[in-house]
Amino acid sequence: MKPESLRKRFFANSMVVTFVVMLISVFVIDISYQDELERTARDKLRLHIFSVLSVAHLAEGQLNVPVILQNPRFNTEQSGLWAAILDEQASKLWRSLSIDELPQKITLSQKLGELHYDNAQIGNQSFLTAAYKIAWDDQGTLYTFHFISAENDRLIQGDVQRFRFWLIGGFISVTFILLACQFFVLRFAFRPIYLLEEEILSLEHGDKNALSANYPAELSGVTQNLNALIDKEYRQRERYRVSMADLAHSLKTPMAIISGEMVNYSENKILQDAITRIDNSIEYQLRRAVISGHNLVSKGVHIKQVLNMVLAALQKIYVDKSINVQSTVQDELVFSGDENDFLELFGNLLDNAFKYAQNQIVVNIHVQTTSDNKQVLEIIIEDDGVGFTESQSIKIFNRGQRIDSLGLGQGIGLSVVFDLVKNYDGIIETNSSKLGGALFKIMLPHNLNNIDSTKKA
Amino acid sequence: MKLLLIEDDEILLAQLESNLTKAGFTVDCCQDGEEGLYRSREFVYDLAIIDIGLPKLSGIDVIKQLRSEKYTHPILILTARSSWQDKVHGLNAGADDYLVKPFQFEELIARVQAMLRRAGGYASNVLEQGPIKLNIETQEVWVNEIPVKLTAFEHKLVQYFMLHPQRVASKIVLADYLYDEEVERDSNVIEVIVARLRQKLDPDGQLKPIETLRGRGYRFAIK
């Protein structure tokens, strides 16, 4: 499976982290708010108890409390706030007007001067209760009372609901704003990487031959090394080419002398055969050696330009044959490969076609999509010459084997073509042309498609 | 036919010079690009054979320079590198044909002759001017389908005339063409050869193929 892009991974990870952090924050804030709310509610209940305490007075063992209290909620029915006073046996002595009947069960404080909080149920309403145990001394007798105040839970919980609504709404908005910011920040931060990706593609495409210098510090190490590597590879290839050319020169000039001297020994067939074999093997190895195939970075080959160069050269060589060449190539077709390889490919195949053609050669080069959705560069070269049989087409790519003695080439051109196509992971097929002669079909993997799709993205 | 041969390898150069001379060509030799360029500018050659890998100035540069100076004579390149890169660059620089080392000497001769006849405007190896026919390969000459026997000098001269029809050739040009540089020229000899050639090609004086232009030289033309 192809790994996701860096930006996607980065974004996905930070999204998860943001969500988790936000969720924990919501929980913590919610819990502390509830806690705070309950504490406030208890404080209020405590104050209510004290306010009732302040208006109650004991006279001759009798507790007196006004019917109407200062806080109007105690005097209004169903206000949700009520107070009551119980005696030591927990029998009701007094209740506020806001309640008809006390709850069945109220937890009372066991110790004098201590507040005890709990919940109590009246019908289906739940109340937070505060109970306070107090002992008053009246003329030597100690009287114990339970002061109770309670508030409807619903009122407290209503506050929590409202708070939660704003809390969650606020956090969701903040999360989305954060993610959007992250998205844009990542886009901005990753720009050099996209630029690098684009530059590498244009290197492959042949629009550039080095990466630009202004990359951030983290990337400049990589880009500088890559540039150095490209440069080194290019130089090495050139050096290799030059030394191969020197080797060719130093081997072939003496071979030419030997061959010239052989005129005087024309009857010695063994010697002549040996010389031909040496020559063929030098020729084949030297030509094969300079094939580069796929390079790290290759200057793109402008197919039409290279084809026209080869055709112009061949028209010169075969001027006596006056051959009509009909070529169909897209104007802007660029292949990421080595120009010399394509000169070699077209040179050998077209030289062959010119050699055997009567008067017509048809060249067709186009990009084709295969059944498994891959792009291939298809090169078809056909002529109206003698063509060849099936057994000949098998033999044709074997080094040094020529189908007939026509022409003056060394018969290794096609073997070089075969090696070349193999180096590019391509396929070569031979067939009979409708024109009557031979047909060569070459298919090379074409990756320019990638460039187009990334440019769109 | 006068050829310029530029090849840096001394032995190959000597061998080619000797073989080409034996084949009836007049050959001027040099071993580097600069001298080759100088000679092509100073002297007239029917064809130049240039090795690509030359010291001082590469064969390709010599060809480019010559072609930029409107040099029209055919150029054959010799190359040790058989890659199409070199062939295509050589041909597109202005060469007319190429030959990869090592080569059969017969092949070199065939290429040279084909290029010469093409330069003269002929499409086949048999040159024809009116009733006169000359086969470059077999070196045979016919007048009205009757074979004519010629000496080496006469043959050289008739081939020159056939390849340069309608053009005025001075005695100096012809002498330069027939002899090597070192040989002392005698313009009377040219007159003698022309006279003999007239007799052999036109025994009854009907055709008058070689016209004498007083003070200017000769012109070969069939009316």
XYZ file of C-alpha atoms in Angstrom:
680
model
C 0.000 0.000 0.000
C 1.238 3.446 -0.876
C 1.911 5.576 2.228
C -0.238 8.683 2.596
C 1.300 12.047 1.820
C 3.261 13.763 4.571
C 0.790 16.592 4.782
C -2.168 14.224 5.095
C -0.444 12.227 7.820
C 0.540 15.369 9.640
C -2.968 16.773 9.367
C -4.671 13.546 10.436
C -2.413 13.205 13.474
C -2.855 16.768 14.575
C -6.609 16.439 14.060
C -6.760 13.456 16.425
C -4.588 15.247 18.983
C -6.739 18.383 18.774
C -9.935 16.369 19.286
C -8.557 14.475 22.266
C -7.229 17.644 23.914
C -10.512 19.437 23.314
C -12.569 16.536 24.672
C -10.502 16.310 27.856
C -10.754 20.092 28.282
C -14.539 19.943 27.957
C -14.746 17.212 30.599
C -12.469 18.989 33.042
C -14.251 22.307 32.645
C -17.663 20.652 32.912
C -16.769 18.765 36.081
C -15.205 21.781 37.759
C -18.177 23.924 36.773
C -20.608 21.415 38.269
C -18.530 21.231 41.354
C -18.469 25.005 41.624
C -22.187 25.220 40.990
C -22.958 22.759 43.769
C -20.711 24.588 46.169
C -22.464 27.853 45.355
C -25.831 26.160 45.840
C -24.728 24.810 49.249
C -23.448 28.227 50.260
C -26.785 29.721 49.327
C -28.659 27.101 51.334
C -26.418 27.813 54.310
C -27.219 31.533 54.040
C -30.932 30.728 53.784
C -30.680 28.724 57.017
C -28.958 31.620 58.712
C -31.578 34.070 57.463
C -34.303 31.876 58.954
C -32.262 31.527 62.133
C -31.995 35.286 62.412
C -35.785 35.792 62.446
C -36.570 32.822 64.725
C -36.596 33.355 68.480
C -37.303 31.129 71.429
C -39.667 32.249 74.141
C -40.699 30.049 77.086
C -39.747 26.867 75.225
C -41.769 27.967 72.243
C -40.070 28.682 68.905
C -41.529 31.642 67.047
C -40.938 32.237 63.344
C -42.781 34.850 61.239
C -45.142 33.455 58.634
C -43.867 35.842 55.962
C -40.155 35.818 55.440
C -37.997 38.503 53.859
C -37.085 36.402 50.815
C -40.246 36.325 48.629
C -39.367 32.887 47.253
C -40.057 31.389 50.702
C -43.562 32.877 50.564
C -44.428 31.841 46.986
C -45.861 28.432 46.314
C -43.757 26.164 44.037
C -40.882 28.667 43.957
C -38.470 25.761 44.329
C -36.954 27.194 47.546
C -38.262 26.260 50.914
C -37.260 26.075 54.587
C -38.473 24.107 57.585
C -37.691 23.678 61.247
C -37.975 20.331 63.050
C -37.688 19.545 66.716
C -35.358 17.048 68.267
C -37.722 14.197 67.372
C -37.823 15.389 63.805
C -41.426 16.524 63.992
C -42.266 19.558 62.010
C -42.385 22.825 64.000
C -42.462 25.265 61.145
C -42.381 25.414 57.318
C -42.210 28.198 54.791
C -45.266 29.049 52.676
C -43.531 27.783 49.532
C -44.085 24.169 50.498
C -47.189 22.181 51.419
C -45.715 18.995 52.629
C -42.223 18.104 53.680
C -40.403 15.201 52.085
C -40.816 11.820 53.699
C -37.177 11.439 54.365
C -34.712 14.167 55.153
C -31.222 13.437 56.320
C -30.490 15.505 59.364
C -27.231 16.584 60.850
C -26.121 14.446 63.779
C -23.778 16.940 65.406
C -24.603 20.310 66.867
C -23.434 23.281 64.781
C -22.803 21.138 61.753
C -24.300 21.506 58.295
C -25.300 18.379 56.445
C -26.132 18.323 52.773
C -28.167 15.711 50.917
C -30.860 15.181 48.344
C -34.522 14.685 49.093
C -37.459 13.681 46.990
C -40.954 15.247 46.940
C -43.112 13.495 44.395
C -40.952 13.496 41.326
C -39.026 16.614 42.265
C -35.534 16.350 43.602
C -34.175 18.862 46.102
C -30.753 19.664 47.404
C -31.128 19.956 51.149
C -29.071 21.518 53.897
C -29.738 20.572 57.507
C -28.339 22.410 60.526
C -28.580 21.186 64.114
C -28.713 23.905 66.769
C -29.306 23.933 70.539
C -30.765 26.954 72.243
C -30.752 27.578 75.945
C -33.905 29.018 77.449
C -33.952 29.601 81.219
C -31.704 26.691 81.926
C -33.391 24.238 79.539
C -31.589 23.186 76.379
C -33.807 22.937 73.261
C -32.518 21.252 70.088
C -33.824 22.205 66.621
C -33.127 21.133 63.035
C -33.110 24.020 60.554
C -33.567 22.865 56.970
C -33.436 24.712 53.693
C -33.760 23.185 50.226
C -33.664 24.213 46.595
C -35.060 22.399 43.597
C -32.335 20.525 41.723
C -33.931 21.424 38.452
C -33.010 25.068 38.912
C -29.384 24.146 39.587
C -29.284 21.624 36.745
C -30.820 24.224 34.409
C -27.745 26.329 34.891
C -25.546 23.325 34.066
C -27.448 22.625 30.828
C -27.113 26.203 29.696
C -23.422 26.177 30.571
C -22.852 22.897 28.729
C -24.567 24.197 25.644
C -22.202 27.154 25.444
C -19.205 25.122 26.490
C -19.621 22.450 23.802
C -20.661 24.952 21.137
C -17.654 27.097 21.952
C -15.255 24.189 21.922
C -16.550 22.829 18.604
C -16.103 26.247 17.002
C -12.616 26.583 18.454
C -11.727 23.082 17.225
C -12.838 23.871 13.695
C -11.051 27.191 13.640
C -7.912 25.461 14.931
C -8.106 22.721 12.287
C -8.667 25.241 9.522
C -5.679 27.250 10.726
C -3.609 24.074 10.881
C -4.621 23.203 7.348
C -3.401 26.527 6.037
C -0.302 26.537 8.191
C 0.588 23.068 6.888
C 0.012 24.155 3.337
C 2.349 27.039 3.888
C 4.914 24.981 5.807
C 4.899 22.196 3.227
C 5.258 24.506 0.259
C 9.027 23.879 -0.077
C 8.333 20.127 -0.190
C 5.794 20.585 -2.973
C 8.242 22.803 -4.768
C 10.900 20.117 -4.410
C 8.502 17.498 -5.736
C 7.646 19.683 -8.713
C 11.288 20.406 -9.370
C 12.204 16.739 -9.269
C 9.460 16.024 -11.787
C 10.675 18.771 -14.065
C 14.144 17.276 -13.736
C 12.747 13.958 -14.921
C 10.858 15.751 -17.615
C 14.035 17.462 -18.700
C 12.876 21.045 -18.173
C 15.605 21.562 -15.598
C 18.977 20.051 -14.879
C 19.448 21.088 -11.258
C 17.329 21.901 -8.220
C 17.120 25.559 -7.224
C 19.157 26.794 -4.246
C 16.612 28.597 -2.053
C 15.250 25.806 0.116
C 14.754 25.965 3.899
C 17.640 24.726 6.031
C 16.031 21.321 6.684
C 15.774 20.583 2.967
C 18.827 22.343 1.614
C 21.055 19.486 2.750
C 18.996 17.041 0.719
C 18.694 19.289 -2.333
C 22.387 20.126 -2.352
C 23.292 16.462 -2.125
C 20.816 15.598 -4.828
C 22.244 18.289 -7.072
C 25.734 16.997 -6.422
C 24.595 13.460 -7.187
C 22.922 14.513 -10.434
C 25.973 16.455 -11.452
C 28.260 13.579 -10.577
C 26.134 11.077 -12.443
C 26.028 13.336 -15.503
C 29.776 13.878 -15.443
C 30.446 10.221 -14.915
C 28.249 9.355 -17.881
C 29.965 11.922 -20.045
C 33.390 10.747 -18.904
C 32.342 7.222 -19.697
C 31.169 8.280 -23.144
C 34.399 10.103 -23.832
C 36.538 7.195 -22.704
C 34.438 4.801 -24.783
C 34.899 7.082 -27.778
C 38.651 7.210 -27.121
C 38.728 3.454 -26.806
C 36.795 3.146 -30.062
C 39.231 5.476 -31.758
C 42.298 3.700 -30.473
C 40.962 0.254 -31.393
C 39.358 1.024 -34.682
C 42.034 3.045 -36.380
C 44.496 0.123 -36.212
C 41.622 -2.141 -37.296
C 41.153 0.108 -40.312
C 44.860 -0.233 -41.098
C 44.675 -4.033 -40.792
C 41.582 -4.059 -42.938
C 43.391 -1.911 -45.514
C 46.361 -4.263 -45.526
C 44.062 -7.256 -45.980
C 43.598 -6.180 -49.593
C 46.946 -7.859 -50.160
C 45.815 -11.086 -48.468
C 42.381 -11.384 -49.972
C 42.778 -15.132 -50.445
C 43.232 -15.757 -46.689
C 39.605 -16.292 -45.622
C 40.469 -17.476 -42.094
C 42.321 -14.275 -41.324
C 39.555 -12.200 -42.833
C 36.871 -13.994 -40.820
C 38.840 -13.534 -37.619
C 39.222 -9.831 -38.279
C 35.516 -9.497 -39.018
C 34.721 -11.250 -35.736
C 37.040 -9.019 -33.730
C 35.556 -5.989 -35.410
C 31.972 -7.079 -34.783
C 32.636 -7.771 -31.162
C 34.377 -4.424 -30.603
C 31.557 -2.705 -32.418
C 28.806 -4.441 -30.473
C 30.380 -3.969 -27.056
C 31.243 -0.335 -27.649
C 27.814 0.505 -28.888
C 26.126 -1.346 -26.089
C 28.371 0.317 -23.525
C 27.145 3.804 -24.290
C 23.471 2.935 -23.881
C 22.415 4.575 -20.655
C 18.812 3.491 -20.219
C 16.982 5.096 -17.337
C 19.162 7.611 -15.587
C 18.812 9.221 -12.205
C 17.838 12.360 -13.999
C 17.709 12.578 -17.718
C 17.243 15.519 -19.922
C 13.938 14.830 -21.612
C 14.044 13.815 -25.238
C 12.034 15.893 -27.634
C 10.935 12.973 -29.773
C 10.009 14.862 -32.923
C 13.246 16.827 -32.901
C 15.399 13.715 -32.528
C 13.419 11.856 -35.177
C 13.809 14.724 -37.630
C 17.547 14.871 -36.996
C 17.894 11.182 -37.797
C 15.632 11.424 -40.844
C 17.593 14.391 -42.224
C 20.827 12.427 -41.821
C 19.409 9.280 -43.433
C 17.885 11.170 -46.362
C 21.402 12.383 -47.037
C 22.909 8.898 -46.920
C 20.160 7.317 -49.009
C 19.708 10.248 -51.375
C 19.821 7.909 -54.404
C 16.850 5.892 -53.200
C 14.485 8.898 -52.956
C 12.377 7.414 -50.177
C 9.164 9.019 -49.055
C 8.952 9.116 -45.269
C 5.601 9.749 -43.687
C 5.937 10.471 -39.979
C 3.218 11.145 -37.424
C 4.497 12.459 -34.106
C 2.908 14.816 -31.612
C 4.752 18.152 -31.663
C 5.351 18.438 -27.944
C 5.958 14.785 -27.168
C 8.805 14.580 -24.647
C 10.147 11.313 -23.254
C 12.248 11.149 -20.117
C 15.251 9.336 -21.429
C 18.646 9.953 -22.890
C 18.903 11.715 -26.244
C 21.751 9.502 -27.402
C 19.706 6.408 -26.675
C 16.935 7.717 -28.896
C 19.385 8.696 -31.621
C 20.657 5.128 -31.455
C 17.160 3.634 -31.440
C 15.830 5.680 -34.344
C 19.165 5.547 -36.167
C 19.358 1.762 -36.212
C 15.689 1.083 -36.939
C 15.345 3.745 -39.602
C 18.679 2.876 -41.200
C 17.334 -0.627 -41.513
C 14.082 0.660 -42.985
C 15.913 2.903 -45.477
C 18.172 0.009 -46.450
C 15.309 -2.335 -47.292
C 12.511 0.028 -48.339
C 11.553 0.369 -51.995
C 10.244 3.891 -51.698
C 8.098 4.277 -48.615
C 8.602 4.369 -44.857
C 5.875 5.122 -42.334
C 6.740 6.233 -38.792
C 4.060 6.590 -36.153
C 4.879 7.631 -32.593
C 2.230 8.250 -30.000
C 1.338 7.788 -26.355
C -1.037 4.929 -25.704
C -2.917 3.772 -22.607
C -2.672 0.030 -22.037
C -5.418 -2.193 -20.662
C -3.941 -1.969 -17.144
C -4.148 1.833 -17.353
C -0.455 2.503 -17.926
C 0.900 5.012 -20.400
C 3.294 3.734 -23.010
C 5.207 5.438 -25.779
C 4.499 3.428 -28.893
C 6.915 3.661 -31.801
C 5.948 1.977 -35.045
C 8.306 1.942 -38.014
C 7.313 0.132 -41.204
C 8.624 -0.057 -44.737
C 7.642 -1.471 -48.109
C 10.737 -3.645 -48.458
C 10.966 -7.418 -48.575
C 9.904 -7.937 -44.936
C 10.786 -11.148 -43.123
C 9.413 -14.494 -42.092
C 8.615 -15.478 -38.526
C 11.820 -17.425 -38.005
C 13.725 -14.455 -39.287
C 12.038 -12.153 -36.794
C 13.252 -14.374 -33.964
C 16.761 -14.438 -35.314
C 16.797 -10.764 -36.106
C 17.738 -9.666 -32.613
C 20.520 -12.150 -32.169
C 23.804 -10.394 -32.318
C 25.542 -10.402 -35.622
C 22.861 -12.331 -37.427
C 21.706 -10.650 -40.572
C 18.736 -11.750 -42.564
C 20.496 -11.213 -45.798
C 23.621 -9.682 -47.171
C 21.919 -6.594 -48.472
C 23.396 -3.298 -47.375
C 26.606 -2.521 -45.635
C 25.803 -2.349 -41.932
C 27.458 -4.662 -39.457
C 24.180 -6.342 -38.489
C 24.440 -5.392 -34.857
C 22.248 -2.328 -35.008
C 19.141 -4.338 -34.190
C 20.825 -6.105 -31.285
C 21.712 -2.702 -29.886
C 18.069 -1.665 -30.312
C 16.995 -4.793 -28.478
C 19.358 -4.093 -25.550
C 18.236 -0.505 -25.482
C 14.543 -1.344 -25.298
C 15.284 -3.867 -22.560
C 17.157 -1.207 -20.579
C 14.082 0.996 -20.706
C 11.848 -1.915 -19.583
C 10.141 -1.802 -22.933
C 8.867 -4.362 -25.417
C 9.866 -4.811 -29.039
C 7.833 -6.724 -31.590
C 8.312 -7.456 -35.261
C 5.562 -8.048 -37.732
C 4.684 -7.751 -41.390
C 3.654 -4.324 -42.546
C 0.587 -3.558 -44.634
C 3.060 -1.811 -46.919
C 4.564 -5.206 -47.650
C 7.789 -4.933 -45.684
C 8.849 -5.144 -42.074
C 7.118 -3.573 -39.114
C 8.874 -2.811 -35.839
C 6.775 -1.911 -32.834
C 8.388 -0.651 -29.658
C 6.572 0.144 -26.441
C 8.338 2.051 -23.681
C 6.837 2.931 -20.275
C 5.866 6.569 -20.384
C 5.708 8.455 -17.080
C 4.923 12.006 -18.160
C 1.414 11.384 -16.951
C 2.641 11.815 -13.366
C 3.822 15.292 -14.081
C 0.466 16.344 -15.451
C -1.470 14.995 -12.496
C 0.754 16.635 -9.882
C 0.642 19.921 -11.697
C -3.114 19.814 -11.534
C -3.113 18.997 -7.813
C 39.697 13.668 -59.243
C 41.457 15.521 -56.492
C 40.771 14.561 -52.908
C 41.696 16.087 -49.581
C 42.342 13.509 -46.877
C 42.461 14.600 -43.241
C 43.385 11.760 -40.886
C 45.523 11.992 -37.782
C 46.839 8.437 -37.789
C 50.031 8.478 -39.834
C 49.955 4.841 -40.907
C 46.299 4.850 -41.928
C 46.862 8.135 -43.737
C 49.792 6.708 -45.732
C 47.841 3.549 -46.517
C 44.768 5.436 -47.681
C 46.882 7.847 -49.735
C 48.648 5.002 -51.482
C 45.430 3.053 -52.127
C 43.538 6.114 -53.348
C 46.411 7.098 -55.640
C 46.449 3.551 -57.025
C 42.709 3.909 -57.629
C 43.373 6.924 -59.805
C 42.757 9.822 -57.436
C 45.048 12.704 -56.740
C 45.343 12.953 -52.967
C 46.400 15.786 -50.697
C 46.983 14.739 -47.100
C 47.128 16.457 -43.764
C 47.008 15.353 -40.159
C 45.127 17.991 -38.234
C 41.954 20.004 -38.497
C 43.573 23.409 -38.751
C 45.740 22.461 -41.700
C 42.811 20.706 -43.317
C 40.698 23.825 -43.019
C 43.517 25.936 -44.455
C 43.969 23.613 -47.427
C 40.264 23.438 -48.244
C 40.145 27.228 -48.275
C 43.241 27.632 -50.437
C 42.877 24.802 -52.954
C 40.015 23.290 -54.894
C 39.219 19.646 -54.114
C 36.468 17.575 -55.612
C 35.877 15.836 -52.318
C 37.176 15.849 -48.761
C 37.557 12.783 -46.556
C 37.659 13.938 -42.956
C 38.261 11.907 -39.823
C 36.100 13.120 -36.922
C 38.662 12.679 -34.156
C 41.316 15.173 -35.195
C 43.815 17.111 -33.109
C 43.617 20.940 -32.874
C 40.234 21.238 -34.580
C 37.748 18.368 -34.648
C 36.452 17.010 -37.926
C 32.949 18.230 -37.079
C 34.242 21.757 -36.471
C 36.142 21.717 -39.766
C 32.965 20.688 -41.601
C 30.829 23.279 -39.799
C 33.362 25.993 -40.576
C 33.591 25.012 -44.231
C 29.845 24.800 -44.702
C 29.359 28.179 -43.032
C 31.772 29.566 -45.632
C 29.533 28.183 -48.414
C 31.904 25.339 -49.240
C 29.867 23.176 -51.612
C 32.093 20.179 -52.378
C 31.110 16.790 -50.975
C 32.516 15.705 -47.615
C 32.842 12.128 -46.392
C 33.460 11.562 -42.694
C 35.489 8.731 -41.296
C 34.686 7.858 -37.745
C 35.804 5.335 -35.185
C 32.663 5.968 -33.187
C 29.774 4.143 -34.676
C 27.135 5.648 -32.408
C 24.313 7.377 -34.209
C 24.980 10.457 -32.159
C 28.247 10.951 -34.034
C 26.824 9.986 -37.408
C 23.810 12.279 -37.058
C 25.870 15.188 -35.751
C 28.431 14.740 -38.499
C 25.834 14.548 -41.251
C 23.792 17.418 -39.857
C 26.945 19.523 -39.537
C 27.266 19.287 -43.311
C 28.909 15.986 -44.224
C 27.308 14.064 -47.082
C 28.126 10.535 -46.012
C 29.975 8.639 -43.315
C 32.095 5.559 -43.079
C 32.802 3.729 -39.838
C 36.287 2.387 -39.189
C 37.362 -0.238 -40.014
C 36.079 -0.277 -43.567
C 36.767 -2.184 -46.751
C 38.751 -0.044 -49.111
C 36.329 -0.938 -51.937
C 33.563 0.546 -49.868
C 35.451 3.803 -49.451
C 35.979 3.994 -53.224
C 32.308 3.216 -53.867
C 31.182 5.943 -51.485
C 33.627 8.482 -52.923
C 32.537 7.764 -56.460
C 28.861 7.908 -55.582
C 29.369 11.253 -53.909
C 31.338 12.615 -56.847
C 28.712 11.649 -59.383
C 25.944 13.055 -57.181
C 27.898 16.320 -56.979
C 27.999 16.294 -60.783
C 24.225 15.882 -60.845
C 24.121 12.195 -61.903
C 21.772 9.700 -60.317
C 23.544 6.535 -61.451
C 27.098 5.300 -61.722
C 26.968 5.615 -65.503
C 27.521 9.218 -66.474
C 26.020 10.270 -69.771
C 26.630 13.347 -71.870
C 25.095 12.960 -75.337
C 26.615 9.873 -76.980
C 29.472 9.736 -74.448
C 29.032 7.359 -71.501
C 31.371 6.758 -68.569
C 30.992 4.118 -65.876
C 32.620 5.385 -62.701
C 32.872 1.949 -61.116
C 34.296 0.028 -64.047
C 36.081 3.061 -65.517
C 34.795 2.149 -68.997
C 34.038 4.807 -71.609
C 31.755 4.447 -74.597
C 30.961 6.687 -77.542
C 27.796 5.703 -79.388
C 27.907 2.377 -77.442
C 31.382 1.618 -78.811
C 34.011 1.116 -76.088
C 36.898 3.567 -76.178
C 40.331 2.796 -74.739
C 41.852 5.655 -72.723
C 45.102 6.177 -70.852
C 45.034 6.983 -67.135
C 45.487 10.728 -67.714
C 42.903 10.776 -70.485
C 40.470 8.931 -68.240
C 41.042 11.348 -65.372
C 40.438 14.257 -67.706
C 37.256 12.869 -69.262
C 35.886 12.057 -65.820
C 36.619 15.606 -64.722
C 34.857 16.984 -67.791
C 31.868 14.674 -67.347
C 31.525 15.677 -63.684
C 31.892 19.370 -64.477
C 29.848 19.836 -67.636
C 29.276 23.341 -69.016
C 31.994 24.741 -66.765
C 35.140 26.545 -67.840
C 38.310 24.830 -66.604
C 41.641 26.660 -66.914
C 44.816 24.776 -67.791
C 46.122 25.482 -64.291
C 43.031 23.905 -62.698
C 43.322 20.866 -64.961
C 47.065 20.470 -64.325
C 46.459 20.828 -60.611
C 43.819 18.179 -60.933
C 45.875 15.709 -62.909
C 49.126 15.990 -60.999
C 50.216 15.913 -57.399
C 51.534 19.155 -55.951
C 55.140 18.038 -56.130
C 55.153 17.303 -59.855
C 56.289 20.127 -62.070
C 53.502 21.122 -64.386
C 53.769 21.682 -68.092
C 50.725 23.296 -69.630
C 51.648 21.863 -73.030
C 50.978 18.400 -71.701
C 47.350 19.419 -71.010
C 47.012 20.588 -74.607
C 48.397 17.266 -75.838
C 46.042 15.211 -73.665
C 43.030 17.340 -74.689
C 43.939 16.900 -78.342
C 44.205 13.112 -77.932
C 40.934 13.012 -76.039
C 39.165 14.983 -78.778
C 40.355 12.464 -81.302
C 39.292 9.450 -79.287
C 35.863 10.816 -78.311
C 35.088 12.504 -81.607
C 37.095 10.879 -84.419
C 35.029 12.390 -87.232
C 34.828 15.914 -85.732
C 31.017 15.996 -85.607
C 30.460 16.242 -81.846
C 33.077 18.826 -80.784
C 32.658 18.016 -77.029
C 35.639 20.087 -75.796
C 35.608 23.730 -76.646
C 38.792 25.826 -76.396
C 38.227 29.251 -74.871
C 41.192 31.405 -75.763
C 43.128 32.520 -72.685
C 40.581 30.961 -70.370
C 40.822 27.225 -70.815
C 38.413 24.501 -71.918
C 34.710 23.844 -71.651
C 33.083 20.430 -71.941
C 29.607 20.659 -73.436
C 27.503 18.510 -75.780
C 25.242 20.540 -77.993
